[in-house]
């Protein structure tokens, strides 16, 4: 050891033996030196300084390197290293931590967020998620005292996303129309709304039009005492209306009356309307087509094609541009055809009958390509989804009361919902993934459903 009385100039020239001894002692002291808690925290802050995530904006990672804080490694059974195994705690130290699973849940919350499911909650939906993320969504407040998005009030794994308030739907109608002589018949389709906001209603032997913009009511036609209206259907463009009639006969023309009056059996009358004004003087019948032997209770348009279903168990395909009354005949139902609906791409036609059957036809088939027999009552309510290709909804009568969903692309039955009442009609919303159903016996209600959860958005009870 050098003499403390020596000058600095003298200490700068030590002998070789003393220098070697000092270097060996310094090397031994470094190997036996344990880091203090303060020094460990300082080192961790230096190493992990680039892992701090600002809660005010999303953090973008490198183009090819995923962001660790938002990557869900646990979803793919990639376990993270446990700190309890590296700190040096032995299994016998039972008083230091209560439960390793609680620590794992807190660690998962801190690393991946509160919405990451546990291993026991894995499902088919989690397996489809991407393990790597290249963007970290931070929605935490700048003033939150919890850096990992855990507020201390909710348990591990509990999401703090605010629940959206249910949409309010008015319980009272904005318009009530009188409908005298409206037939109380489940198998008829007497109401249809056009794309020009005009409502057509069949009342007895007459067809009336109500313009929703002007509230004007127009009497379109009167079939006479020997006939009746069984169905009405607007074309997609709203310029043509088809009217299906009931039983009748062909009468001889009466010369003394100065006109020829025809009462047609199972005929379909098509009327053309000007787009600008809706007046009885501007309505003109352009064609009457025959082919059915009994009443026509179902109509469906597909561009220039018109499909009609009858009590004679047949479906006729009609091209209004051709001279023939119909171009093809579809056979398959064993009872009256009471429901018809074309898909939005005009490739598939769904038909429902009083034989409790739901059939799907293509554009060129004369036999059904798909047959569904799960309903236990007449299938009148049919609706194609505008949001998902091949998704078809159907509703059964009083003995069935169910709304069933089908995937015609995979030929599979998706789900079933018991409504508790006769299902009369189904309509999909074009803006949101919701469905409206109208019901008869016994609850006489209108229900708005949210698909695919089939939760009720609103229920309207119709008081007779």
Coordinates of C-alpha atoms in Angstrom, one line a residue:
X1 CA 0.0 0.0 0.0
X2 CA 1.4 3.4 -0.9
X3 CA 2.4 5.9 1.8
X4 CA -0.2 8.7 2.0
X5 CA 2.5 11.2 2.6
X6 CA 3.9 10.7 -0.9
X7 CA 3.2 13.4 -3.5
X8 CA 0.9 12.8 -6.5
X9 CA 3.8 12.7 -8.8
X10 CA 5.4 9.9 -6.8
X11 CA 2.1 7.9 -6.7
X12 CA 1.7 7.9 -10.4
X13 CA 4.7 5.6 -10.7
X14 CA 3.9 2.4 -8.6
X15 CA 5.9 -0.8 -8.8
X16 CA 4.7 -3.7 -10.8
X17 CA 3.9 -6.1 -7.9
X18 CA 1.6 -3.5 -6.1
X19 CA -0.3 -2.8 -9.3
X20 CA -0.9 -6.5 -10.0
X21 CA -2.2 -7.0 -6.4
X22 CA -4.6 -4.1 -6.7
X23 CA -6.0 -5.4 -10.0
X24 CA -6.7 -8.9 -8.5
X25 CA -8.4 -7.5 -5.5
X26 CA -10.6 -5.2 -7.6
X27 CA -11.6 -8.2 -9.8
X28 CA -12.6 -10.3 -6.8
X29 CA -14.7 -7.5 -5.3
X30 CA -16.6 -7.2 -8.6
X31 CA -17.5 -10.9 -8.7
X32 CA -18.7 -10.9 -5.1
X33 CA -20.5 -7.6 -5.2
X34 CA -24.4 -8.0 -5.2
X35 CA -26.4 -5.1 -6.8
X36 CA -28.3 -3.0 -4.4
X37 CA -32.1 -2.4 -5.0
X38 CA -31.5 1.2 -6.0
X39 CA -28.9 0.2 -8.5
X40 CA -31.1 -2.6 -10.0
X41 CA -34.0 -0.1 -10.5
X42 CA -31.7 2.3 -12.1
X43 CA -30.4 -0.3 -14.5
X44 CA -34.0 -1.5 -15.3
X45 CA -35.0 2.1 -16.1
X46 CA -32.1 2.5 -18.4
X47 CA -32.8 -0.8 -20.2
X48 CA -36.6 -0.4 -20.5
X49 CA -36.6 3.3 -21.1
X50 CA -37.8 2.8 -24.7
X51 CA -40.8 0.6 -23.5
X52 CA -42.7 3.5 -22.0
X53 CA -45.9 4.1 -23.9
X54 CA -47.6 7.4 -23.9
X55 CA -51.3 7.1 -23.1
X56 CA -52.2 10.1 -25.3
X57 CA -51.6 8.6 -28.8
X58 CA -51.2 5.3 -30.7
X59 CA -47.7 4.0 -30.9
X60 CA -46.5 2.6 -34.2
X61 CA -43.8 0.0 -34.2
X62 CA -41.2 -0.8 -36.8
X63 CA -42.4 -2.0 -40.2
X64 CA -41.1 -5.5 -39.6
X65 CA -40.9 -5.7 -35.9
X66 CA -44.3 -6.2 -34.1
X67 CA -45.2 -4.1 -31.0
X68 CA -44.8 -6.3 -27.9
X69 CA -47.2 -4.3 -25.8
X70 CA -50.2 -5.1 -28.1
X71 CA -49.2 -8.6 -29.3
X72 CA -51.3 -11.3 -27.7
X73 CA -48.8 -14.0 -27.1
X74 CA -51.0 -15.8 -24.6
X75 CA -53.6 -16.5 -27.2
X76 CA -51.2 -18.9 -28.9
X77 CA -50.0 -20.7 -25.7
X78 CA -46.7 -18.7 -25.7
X79 CA -46.0 -18.3 -22.0
X80 CA -44.1 -15.3 -20.8
X81 CA -41.2 -15.8 -18.4
X82 CA -42.4 -15.5 -14.8
X83 CA -40.5 -13.1 -12.5
X84 CA -41.0 -15.4 -9.6
X85 CA -38.7 -18.0 -11.2
X86 CA -35.9 -15.5 -11.7
X87 CA -36.0 -13.6 -8.4
X88 CA -35.0 -16.6 -6.5
X89 CA -38.1 -17.4 -4.5
X90 CA -38.3 -21.0 -3.5
X91 CA -41.5 -23.2 -3.3
X92 CA -41.3 -23.2 0.4
X93 CA -41.7 -19.4 0.6
X94 CA -45.4 -19.5 0.9
X95 CA -45.9 -16.2 2.6
X96 CA -44.4 -14.0 -0.1
X97 CA -47.2 -14.3 -2.7
X98 CA -50.7 -15.5 -2.3
X99 CA -51.4 -17.2 -5.7
X100 CA -49.2 -17.5 -8.8
X101 CA -52.4 -17.4 -11.0
X102 CA -53.3 -14.0 -9.6
X103 CA -49.8 -12.7 -10.5
X104 CA -50.2 -14.2 -14.0
X105 CA -53.5 -12.4 -14.4
X106 CA -52.0 -9.1 -13.3
X107 CA -49.1 -9.6 -15.6
X108 CA -51.4 -10.4 -18.5
X109 CA -53.4 -7.3 -17.8
X110 CA -50.3 -5.1 -17.8
X111 CA -48.7 -6.5 -20.9
X112 CA -51.8 -7.2 -23.2
X113 CA -54.6 -5.2 -21.7
X114 CA -57.7 -6.1 -19.7
X115 CA -59.6 -7.7 -22.7
X116 CA -57.1 -10.6 -23.2
X117 CA -58.9 -13.9 -22.4
X118 CA -57.4 -16.5 -20.1
X119 CA -56.3 -19.9 -21.4
X120 CA -59.5 -21.5 -20.2
X121 CA -61.5 -19.0 -22.2
X122 CA -59.9 -19.7 -25.5
X123 CA -62.3 -20.4 -28.3
X124 CA -62.5 -20.6 -32.0
X125 CA -62.8 -16.8 -32.3
X126 CA -59.5 -16.3 -30.5
X127 CA -57.6 -18.7 -32.7
X128 CA -58.4 -16.5 -35.7
X129 CA -56.8 -13.4 -34.3
X130 CA -53.3 -12.3 -35.3
X131 CA -50.6 -12.9 -32.7
X132 CA -48.6 -9.8 -33.8
X133 CA -49.8 -6.2 -33.8
X134 CA -47.9 -3.3 -35.3
X135 CA -49.9 -0.6 -33.6
X136 CA -50.7 0.0 -30.0
X137 CA -54.1 1.6 -29.3
X138 CA -53.9 3.7 -26.2
X139 CA -57.1 5.1 -24.8
X140 CA -56.0 5.9 -21.4
X141 CA -56.4 9.3 -19.9
X142 CA -53.2 11.5 -19.5
X143 CA -54.1 12.0 -15.8
X144 CA -54.6 8.3 -14.9
X145 CA -52.3 7.2 -12.1
X146 CA -52.2 3.7 -13.4
X147 CA -49.7 3.3 -16.3
X148 CA -51.0 0.0 -17.6
X149 CA -54.7 0.9 -18.0
X150 CA -55.7 -0.9 -14.8
X151 CA -57.8 1.4 -12.7
X152 CA -57.7 -0.7 -9.5
X153 CA -61.5 -0.8 -9.3
X154 CA -62.2 -3.7 -11.7
X155 CA -60.8 -7.2 -11.3
X156 CA -58.3 -8.8 -13.6
X157 CA -59.6 -9.4 -17.1
X158 CA -62.6 -7.1 -16.7
X159 CA -63.1 -4.6 -19.6
X160 CA -63.9 -1.0 -18.8
X161 CA -65.5 -0.2 -22.1
X162 CA -68.6 1.9 -21.7
X163 CA -71.9 0.0 -22.5
X164 CA -73.7 1.7 -25.5
X165 CA -77.1 2.9 -24.6
X166 CA -79.9 1.1 -26.4
X167 CA -81.5 2.9 -29.3
X168 CA -84.8 4.6 -28.6
X169 CA -87.6 3.7 -30.9
X170 CA -90.9 5.6 -30.8
X171 CA -93.8 3.5 -29.5
X172 CA -96.5 5.4 -31.3
X173 CA -97.1 5.2 -35.1
X174 CA -96.6 8.4 -37.1
X175 CA -99.5 7.5 -39.4
X176 CA -102.6 5.3 -39.1
X177 CA -104.5 4.3 -42.2
X178 CA -108.0 3.0 -42.3
X179 CA -108.2 -0.4 -44.1
X180 CA -111.8 -1.6 -44.4
X181 CA -112.4 -4.9 -46.1
X182 CA -108.8 -6.1 -45.4
X183 CA -108.9 -9.9 -45.6
X184 CA -107.8 -11.7 -42.4
X185 CA -105.9 -14.4 -44.1
X186 CA -102.5 -15.5 -43.2
X187 CA -101.6 -16.9 -46.6
X188 CA -102.3 -13.6 -48.5
X189 CA -99.8 -10.8 -49.2
X190 CA -101.9 -7.6 -49.4
X191 CA -99.4 -4.9 -48.6
X192 CA -96.2 -3.8 -50.4
X193 CA -94.1 -0.6 -50.3
X194 CA -92.4 0.7 -53.4
X195 CA -89.0 2.3 -53.8
X196 CA -90.8 5.6 -54.5
X197 CA -92.4 5.6 -51.1
X198 CA -95.8 4.5 -52.3
X199 CA -97.8 1.9 -50.4
X200 CA -100.1 -0.5 -52.2
X201 CA -102.9 -2.2 -50.3
X202 CA -105.4 -4.7 -51.5
X203 CA -108.8 -4.2 -49.8
X204 CA -111.5 -6.6 -51.0
X205 CA -111.8 -6.3 -54.7
X206 CA -109.9 -3.0 -54.9
X207 CA -106.3 -1.8 -54.8
X208 CA -105.4 1.5 -53.2
X209 CA -102.2 3.5 -53.3
X210 CA -101.0 5.8 -50.5
X211 CA -98.3 8.3 -51.2
X212 CA -96.2 8.7 -48.1
X213 CA -94.8 12.0 -49.2
X214 CA -98.1 13.7 -50.0
X215 CA -100.5 11.5 -47.9
X216 CA -102.6 11.2 -51.0
X217 CA -104.8 8.1 -51.5
X218 CA -105.6 6.8 -55.0
X219 CA -107.9 4.0 -56.0
X220 CA -106.0 2.0 -58.6
X221 CA -108.6 -0.6 -59.7
X222 CA -111.7 -2.5 -58.8
X223 CA -111.8 -6.2 -59.9
X224 CA -115.6 -6.5 -59.4
X225 CA -117.8 -8.6 -57.2
X226 CA -116.7 -11.9 -58.8
X227 CA -113.0 -11.5 -58.0
X228 CA -110.7 -10.4 -55.2
X229 CA -107.2 -9.2 -54.5
X230 CA -104.9 -11.8 -53.1
X231 CA -101.4 -10.3 -53.5
X232 CA -99.7 -7.1 -54.5
X233 CA -96.0 -6.7 -55.4
X234 CA -93.9 -3.7 -56.6
X235 CA -91.0 -4.0 -59.0
X236 CA -87.6 -2.9 -57.8
X237 CA -87.8 0.4 -59.7
X238 CA -91.2 1.2 -58.3
X239 CA -92.8 1.7 -61.8
X240 CA -94.7 -1.6 -62.1
X241 CA -97.1 -3.2 -59.7
X242 CA -98.4 -6.8 -60.0
X243 CA -101.7 -7.8 -58.6
X244 CA -102.6 -11.4 -58.0
X245 CA -106.4 -12.3 -58.0
X246 CA -108.6 -15.0 -56.6
X247 CA -111.0 -17.4 -58.3
X248 CA -113.3 -16.2 -61.1
X249 CA -114.5 -17.1 -64.5
X250 CA -114.4 -15.6 -68.0
X251 CA -117.7 -13.8 -68.8
X252 CA -119.0 -13.2 -72.3
X253 CA -118.8 -9.6 -73.5
X254 CA -122.2 -7.8 -73.3
X255 CA -122.7 -5.8 -76.4
X256 CA -125.6 -3.9 -74.9
X257 CA -123.3 -2.6 -72.2
X258 CA -120.9 -1.1 -74.8
X259 CA -117.8 -2.7 -73.2
X260 CA -116.0 -6.0 -72.7
X261 CA -115.6 -7.0 -69.1
X262 CA -113.3 -9.9 -68.1
X263 CA -113.1 -11.7 -64.9
X264 CA -110.0 -13.9 -65.0
X265 CA -109.3 -17.0 -63.0
X266 CA -105.9 -16.8 -61.2
X267 CA -104.8 -13.9 -63.5
X268 CA -102.1 -11.4 -62.7
X269 CA -102.8 -7.8 -63.6
X270 CA -99.8 -5.5 -64.1
X271 CA -100.2 -1.7 -63.9
X272 CA -97.8 0.9 -65.1
X273 CA -97.4 4.3 -63.4
X274 CA -95.8 7.6 -64.4
X275 CA -93.0 8.6 -61.9
X276 CA -94.0 12.2 -61.6
X277 CA -97.7 12.0 -60.6
X278 CA -99.8 9.3 -59.1
X279 CA -103.3 9.8 -60.3
X280 CA -106.0 7.3 -61.3
X281 CA -106.1 8.8 -64.8
X282 CA -102.4 8.1 -65.3
X283 CA -102.6 4.4 -64.2
X284 CA -102.8 2.0 -67.1
X285 CA -103.1 -1.8 -67.1
X286 CA -100.5 -3.0 -69.6
X287 CA -101.0 -6.7 -69.4
X288 CA -103.0 -9.6 -67.9
X289 CA -101.2 -13.0 -67.7
X290 CA -102.8 -16.4 -67.0
X291 CA -101.5 -19.8 -66.1
X292 CA -102.6 -20.5 -62.6
X293 CA -105.8 -22.5 -61.9
X294 CA -106.4 -21.1 -58.4
X295 CA -105.7 -17.9 -56.4
X296 CA -102.3 -16.2 -56.6
X297 CA -101.2 -15.4 -53.1
X298 CA -97.5 -14.7 -53.6
X299 CA -95.5 -12.5 -56.0
X300 CA -91.8 -11.7 -56.3
X301 CA -89.9 -9.5 -58.8
X302 CA -86.4 -10.1 -60.2
X303 CA -85.5 -7.3 -62.7
X304 CA -87.9 -8.0 -65.6
X305 CA -88.9 -11.4 -64.3
X306 CA -92.0 -11.9 -62.2
X307 CA -92.5 -15.1 -60.1
X308 CA -96.0 -16.0 -58.9
X309 CA -97.1 -18.7 -56.4
X310 CA -100.5 -20.1 -56.3
X311 CA -102.8 -22.4 -54.4
X312 CA -102.4 -24.9 -57.3
X313 CA -99.0 -25.7 -55.7
X314 CA -97.0 -24.3 -58.7
X315 CA -94.6 -21.4 -59.3
X316 CA -94.6 -19.7 -62.7
X317 CA -91.7 -17.6 -64.0
X318 CA -92.9 -14.8 -66.2
X319 CA -90.9 -12.5 -68.4
X320 CA -92.9 -9.3 -69.0
X321 CA -90.9 -8.7 -72.2
X322 CA -92.0 -12.0 -73.8
X323 CA -95.3 -12.7 -75.4
X324 CA -95.8 -15.9 -73.5
X325 CA -97.7 -15.8 -70.2
X326 CA -94.9 -17.7 -68.5
X327 CA -91.5 -19.1 -69.5
X328 CA -91.1 -21.9 -67.0
X329 CA -93.0 -23.7 -64.3
X330 CA -91.5 -24.8 -60.9
X331 CA -93.0 -27.8 -59.2
X332 CA -92.1 -29.2 -55.8
X333 CA -94.5 -27.9 -53.2
X334 CA -97.3 -30.2 -52.0
X335 CA -99.6 -27.4 -50.9
X336 CA -100.3 -23.8 -51.5
X337 CA -97.3 -21.5 -52.2
X338 CA -97.6 -18.6 -49.8
X339 CA -94.1 -17.1 -49.7
X340 CA -91.7 -16.0 -52.5
X341 CA -88.6 -13.9 -52.4
X342 CA -85.7 -13.3 -54.8
X343 CA -82.1 -12.8 -53.4
X344 CA -80.5 -9.4 -53.9
X345 CA -78.2 -10.7 -56.6
X346 CA -81.3 -12.2 -58.5
X347 CA -79.6 -15.6 -58.5
X348 CA -81.7 -17.5 -56.0
X349 CA -85.5 -17.7 -55.4
X350 CA -86.8 -18.9 -52.0
X351 CA -90.3 -20.2 -51.7
X352 CA -92.3 -21.3 -48.7
X353 CA -95.5 -23.3 -48.7
X354 CA -98.3 -24.6 -46.6
X355 CA -96.6 -28.0 -46.7
X356 CA -94.1 -26.6 -44.1
X357 CA -91.3 -26.6 -46.7
X358 CA -88.7 -24.0 -47.6
X359 CA -87.2 -24.4 -51.1
X360 CA -84.4 -22.6 -52.9
X361 CA -84.3 -22.4 -56.7
X362 CA -81.7 -21.0 -59.1
X363 CA -82.3 -19.1 -62.2
X364 CA -82.5 -22.1 -64.5
X365 CA -83.8 -25.0 -62.4
X366 CA -87.3 -26.4 -62.5
X367 CA -86.7 -28.5 -59.3
X368 CA -85.5 -27.0 -56.0
X369 CA -81.7 -27.1 -55.5
X370 CA -82.1 -26.9 -51.7
X371 CA -84.9 -28.2 -49.5
X372 CA -85.4 -27.4 -45.8
X373 CA -88.0 -29.2 -43.8
X374 CA -87.3 -28.1 -40.2
X375 CA -90.4 -25.9 -39.9
X376 CA -93.5 -27.4 -38.4
X377 CA -96.0 -25.0 -39.9
X378 CA -96.6 -23.0 -43.1
X379 CA -93.6 -20.9 -44.2
X380 CA -94.8 -17.5 -45.4
X381 CA -92.2 -15.1 -44.0
X382 CA -89.0 -15.1 -46.1
X383 CA -86.2 -12.6 -46.2
X384 CA -82.7 -12.5 -47.8
X385 CA -80.0 -10.6 -46.0
X386 CA -78.5 -7.6 -47.9
X387 CA -75.4 -7.8 -45.7
X388 CA -74.2 -11.4 -46.1
X389 CA -74.4 -13.4 -49.3
X390 CA -76.5 -16.5 -49.0
X391 CA -78.0 -15.7 -45.6
X392 CA -81.7 -16.5 -45.6
X393 CA -84.3 -16.0 -42.8
X394 CA -87.6 -17.8 -42.7
X395 CA -90.6 -17.8 -40.3
X396 CA -93.2 -20.4 -39.5
X397 CA -96.9 -20.3 -38.7
X398 CA -98.8 -20.8 -35.4
X399 CA -97.6 -24.4 -34.8
X400 CA -94.0 -23.4 -35.4
X401 CA -93.5 -19.8 -34.2
X402 CA -89.8 -19.9 -35.0
X403 CA -87.4 -17.8 -37.1
X404 CA -84.7 -19.9 -38.7
X405 CA -81.5 -18.8 -40.4
X406 CA -79.9 -20.7 -43.3
X407 CA -76.7 -20.4 -45.2
X408 CA -77.6 -21.4 -48.8
X409 CA -73.9 -21.2 -49.8
X410 CA -72.9 -24.0 -47.5
X411 CA -76.4 -25.6 -47.3
X412 CA -76.5 -25.4 -43.5
X413 CA -78.9 -24.5 -40.7
X414 CA -77.4 -21.6 -38.7
X415 CA -79.8 -20.9 -35.8
X416 CA -83.4 -20.9 -34.6
X417 CA -85.3 -18.4 -32.4
X418 CA -88.7 -19.2 -30.9
X419 CA -90.7 -16.0 -31.0
X420 CA -93.8 -17.3 -29.2
X421 CA -96.2 -16.2 -32.0
X422 CA -97.1 -16.9 -35.6
X423 CA -94.4 -15.3 -37.8
X424 CA -96.2 -13.4 -40.6
X425 CA -93.4 -11.3 -42.3
X426 CA -89.7 -10.7 -42.1
X427 CA -87.7 -7.7 -43.4
X428 CA -84.0 -7.0 -43.2
X429 CA -82.7 -3.5 -42.6
X430 CA -80.5 -2.2 -45.5
X431 CA -78.5 0.1 -43.2
X432 CA -77.7 -2.0 -40.1
X433 CA -77.6 -5.8 -39.4
X434 CA -81.1 -5.9 -37.9
X435 CA -84.3 -7.8 -38.7
X436 CA -88.0 -6.8 -38.3
X437 CA -90.6 -9.5 -37.7
X438 CA -94.4 -9.1 -37.6
X439 CA -96.5 -11.6 -35.7
X440 CA -100.1 -12.8 -35.5
X441 CA -101.6 -15.2 -33.1
X442 CA -101.2 -15.0 -30.2
X443 CA -99.2 -11.9 -29.2
X444 CA -99.8 -9.8 -32.3
X445 CA -96.6 -7.8 -32.0
X446 CA -93.7 -6.3 -34.1
X447 CA -90.2 -7.1 -33.0
X448 CA -86.9 -5.5 -34.1
X449 CA -84.0 -8.0 -33.7
X450 CA -80.3 -7.4 -33.7
X451 CA -78.5 -10.1 -35.7
X452 CA -76.7 -12.4 -35.0
X453 CA -77.3 -12.2 -31.2
X454 CA -81.0 -12.0 -31.8
X455 CA -81.4 -9.6 -28.9
X456 CA -84.6 -7.5 -29.0
X457 CA -84.0 -3.9 -29.9
X458 CA -87.7 -3.0 -29.6
X459 CA -91.1 -4.6 -29.2
X460 CA -94.4 -3.2 -30.4
X461 CA -97.6 -4.8 -29.2
X462 CA -100.6 -4.3 -31.5
X463 CA -103.9 -3.8 -29.7
X464 CA -106.8 -5.0 -31.7

